[in-house]
Amino acid sequence: MAGLDETTPYPTEIKLRQKSRLLELSFEDGAHFELTHEFLRVFTPSAEARGHAPGQEVLQVGKREVFIERLETVGNYAIRPVFSDGHDSGLYSWDLLYGLGKQRDKLWQAYLERLQRAGASRDALPEAAARPSQHAGCGKH
């Protein structure tokens, strides 16, 4: 969060679209953004994903099917989405949402490139592949 001040555009409308998995945002300066639920989950500002210092970021993978179950308001400065994967610790301030909207295409392209370099996917692993084998490391098959 860069900081809210008198220059921060405030949202005039926030619409949570479940079917299309979009969050529509309109701001008082006329800006309008449509951000996918996946995009918002991938760019969560939470410390568990962003770390506490540069270089501690955790690449968010397997979030293609994630959706926002509900939005909670936080004072008069932010929203807190509750995502279907249980993530709910990211506070999205008005300035952060505005910045994400302005930079959406650039951020998304950079994210796709990071996924590719990491050999990772937007798709979640099948449940069986995500769990370690019960016999892993014990020599049994």
CSV table of C-alpha atoms in Angstrom, one decimal:
chain,number,residue,atom,x,y,z
A,1,MET,CA,0.0,0.0,0.0
A,2,ALA,CA,1.6,3.2,-1.2
A,3,GLY,CA,-0.5,5.3,1.1
A,4,LEU,CA,-3.9,6.9,1.0
A,5,ASP,CA,-4.0,10.7,0.8
A,6,GLU,CA,-6.0,13.5,-0.8
A,7,THR,CA,-4.8,12.3,-4.3
A,8,THR,CA,-6.0,8.7,-3.9
A,9,PRO,CA,-8.9,8.0,-6.2
A,10,TYR,CA,-11.7,6.4,-4.2
A,11,PRO,CA,-14.0,3.8,-5.7
A,12,THR,CA,-17.5,4.9,-6.5
A,13,GLU,CA,-18.7,1.3,-7.3
A,14,ILE,CA,-17.4,-2.2,-6.5
A,15,LYS,CA,-19.2,-5.1,-8.1
A,16,LEU,CA,-18.4,-8.7,-7.4
A,17,ARG,CA,-19.3,-10.9,-10.4
A,18,GLN,CA,-19.5,-14.5,-9.5
A,19,LYS,CA,-20.3,-16.1,-12.9
A,20,SER,CA,-17.6,-14.2,-14.8
A,21,ARG,CA,-15.3,-14.2,-11.8
A,22,LEU,CA,-14.6,-10.5,-12.1
A,23,LEU,CA,-14.3,-7.7,-9.7
A,24,GLU,CA,-15.5,-4.5,-11.4
A,25,LEU,CA,-14.2,-1.2,-9.9
A,26,SER,CA,-15.2,2.3,-10.9
A,27,PHE,CA,-13.3,5.2,-9.4
A,28,GLU,CA,-14.2,8.9,-8.9
A,29,ASP,CA,-11.7,10.0,-11.5
A,30,GLY,CA,-13.6,8.0,-14.2
A,31,ALA,CA,-11.3,5.0,-14.2
A,32,HIS,CA,-13.0,1.6,-14.6
A,33,PHE,CA,-11.2,-1.7,-14.2
A,34,GLU,CA,-12.2,-5.4,-14.4
A,35,LEU,CA,-9.9,-7.7,-12.4
A,36,THR,CA,-10.3,-11.4,-12.5
A,37,HIS,CA,-10.6,-13.3,-9.2
A,38,GLU,CA,-7.4,-15.2,-10.2
A,39,PHE,CA,-5.5,-12.0,-10.8
A,40,LEU,CA,-6.4,-10.6,-7.4
A,41,ARG,CA,-5.5,-13.9,-5.7
A,42,VAL,CA,-2.2,-14.0,-7.5
A,43,PHE,CA,-1.4,-10.4,-6.6
A,44,THR,CA,-2.5,-10.7,-3.0
A,45,PRO,CA,-0.7,-8.1,-0.8
A,46,SER,CA,-0.6,-10.6,2.1
A,47,ALA,CA,2.8,-11.1,3.8
A,48,GLU,CA,2.5,-14.9,3.3
A,49,ALA,CA,2.7,-14.3,-0.4
A,50,ARG,CA,4.8,-11.1,-0.7
A,51,GLY,CA,7.1,-11.9,2.2
A,52,HIS,CA,8.5,-9.3,4.6
A,53,ALA,CA,11.3,-8.1,2.3
A,54,PRO,CA,12.2,-8.0,-1.3
A,55,GLY,CA,13.2,-11.4,-2.6
A,56,GLN,CA,10.9,-13.3,-0.2
A,57,GLU,CA,7.9,-13.4,-2.6
A,58,VAL,CA,6.2,-16.8,-3.1
A,59,LEU,CA,5.1,-17.5,-6.7
A,60,GLN,CA,1.3,-18.1,-6.5
A,61,VAL,CA,0.5,-21.2,-8.6
A,62,GLY,CA,-2.6,-23.3,-9.4
A,63,LYS,CA,-5.0,-20.4,-8.9
A,64,ARG,CA,-6.9,-20.5,-12.2
A,65,GLU,CA,-10.2,-21.8,-10.7
A,66,VAL,CA,-10.0,-19.8,-7.5
A,67,PHE,CA,-12.9,-17.4,-6.9
A,68,ILE,CA,-13.9,-14.8,-4.4
A,69,GLU,CA,-16.6,-16.1,-2.1
A,70,ARG,CA,-17.3,-12.7,-0.5
A,71,LEU,CA,-15.9,-9.2,0.1
A,72,GLU,CA,-15.5,-7.6,3.5
A,73,THR,CA,-15.0,-3.9,3.9
A,74,VAL,CA,-12.1,-2.7,6.0
A,75,GLY,CA,-12.9,0.8,7.3
A,76,ASN,CA,-13.1,3.4,4.6
A,77,TYR,CA,-9.9,2.4,2.9
A,78,ALA,CA,-9.8,-1.2,1.7
A,79,ILE,CA,-11.6,-4.5,1.0
A,80,ARG,CA,-10.7,-8.0,2.1
A,81,PRO,CA,-11.7,-10.7,-0.3
A,82,VAL,CA,-12.3,-14.2,1.0
A,83,PHE,CA,-11.1,-16.6,-1.7
A,84,SER,CA,-12.4,-20.1,-2.3
A,85,ASP,CA,-8.9,-21.6,-1.5
A,86,GLY,CA,-9.3,-20.2,2.1
A,87,HIS,CA,-7.0,-17.2,1.6
A,88,ASP,CA,-8.4,-14.2,3.4
A,89,SER,CA,-5.4,-12.2,4.8
A,90,GLY,CA,-4.9,-9.7,1.9
A,91,LEU,CA,-6.1,-6.2,2.5
A,92,TYR,CA,-6.6,-4.4,-0.9
A,93,SER,CA,-6.5,-0.7,-0.3
A,94,TRP,CA,-8.0,1.7,-2.8
A,95,ASP,CA,-4.6,2.8,-4.0
A,96,LEU,CA,-3.5,-0.8,-4.4
A,97,LEU,CA,-6.6,-1.7,-6.4
A,98,TYR,CA,-6.2,1.4,-8.5
A,99,GLY,CA,-2.6,0.5,-9.2
A,100,LEU,CA,-3.4,-3.1,-10.0
A,101,GLY,CA,-6.1,-1.9,-12.5
A,102,LYS,CA,-3.7,0.5,-14.2
A,103,GLN,CA,-1.0,-2.1,-14.5
A,104,ARG,CA,-3.1,-5.2,-15.0
A,105,ASP,CA,-1.8,-6.2,-18.5
A,106,LYS,CA,1.9,-5.6,-17.6
A,107,LEU,CA,1.6,-7.4,-14.3
A,108,TRP,CA,-0.2,-10.4,-15.8
A,109,GLN,CA,2.3,-10.8,-18.6
A,110,ALA,CA,5.2,-10.7,-16.1
A,111,TYR,CA,3.3,-13.3,-13.9
A,112,LEU,CA,2.9,-15.7,-16.9
A,113,GLU,CA,6.6,-15.3,-17.7
A,114,ARG,CA,7.5,-16.1,-14.1
A,115,LEU,CA,5.3,-19.2,-14.1
A,116,GLN,CA,6.9,-20.4,-17.3
A,117,ARG,CA,10.4,-19.9,-16.0
A,118,ALA,CA,9.5,-21.8,-12.9
A,119,GLY,CA,7.9,-24.7,-14.9
A,120,ALA,CA,4.7,-24.0,-12.9
A,121,SER,CA,1.1,-23.8,-13.9
A,122,ARG,CA,-2.0,-21.7,-13.3
A,123,ASP,CA,-3.9,-25.0,-12.9
A,124,ALA,CA,-4.1,-26.8,-9.6
A,125,LEU,CA,-2.4,-30.1,-9.3
A,126,PRO,CA,-4.8,-33.1,-9.1
A,127,GLU,CA,-5.4,-33.9,-5.5
A,128,ALA,CA,-3.5,-37.2,-5.6
A,129,ALA,CA,-0.4,-35.5,-7.2
A,130,ALA,CA,-0.5,-32.7,-4.6
A,131,ARG,CA,-0.2,-35.2,-1.7
A,132,PRO,CA,3.0,-37.0,-1.0
A,133,SER,CA,2.8,-40.7,-1.2
A,134,GLN,CA,2.2,-42.5,2.1
A,135,HIS,CA,5.2,-44.6,1.5
A,136,ALA,CA,7.5,-41.8,0.2
A,137,GLY,CA,11.0,-42.3,1.4
A,138,CYS,CA,10.5,-45.6,3.2
A,139,GLY,CA,11.5,-47.9,0.3
A,140,LYS,CA,8.0,-49.5,0.1
A,141,HIS,CA,5.9,-49.5,-3.0
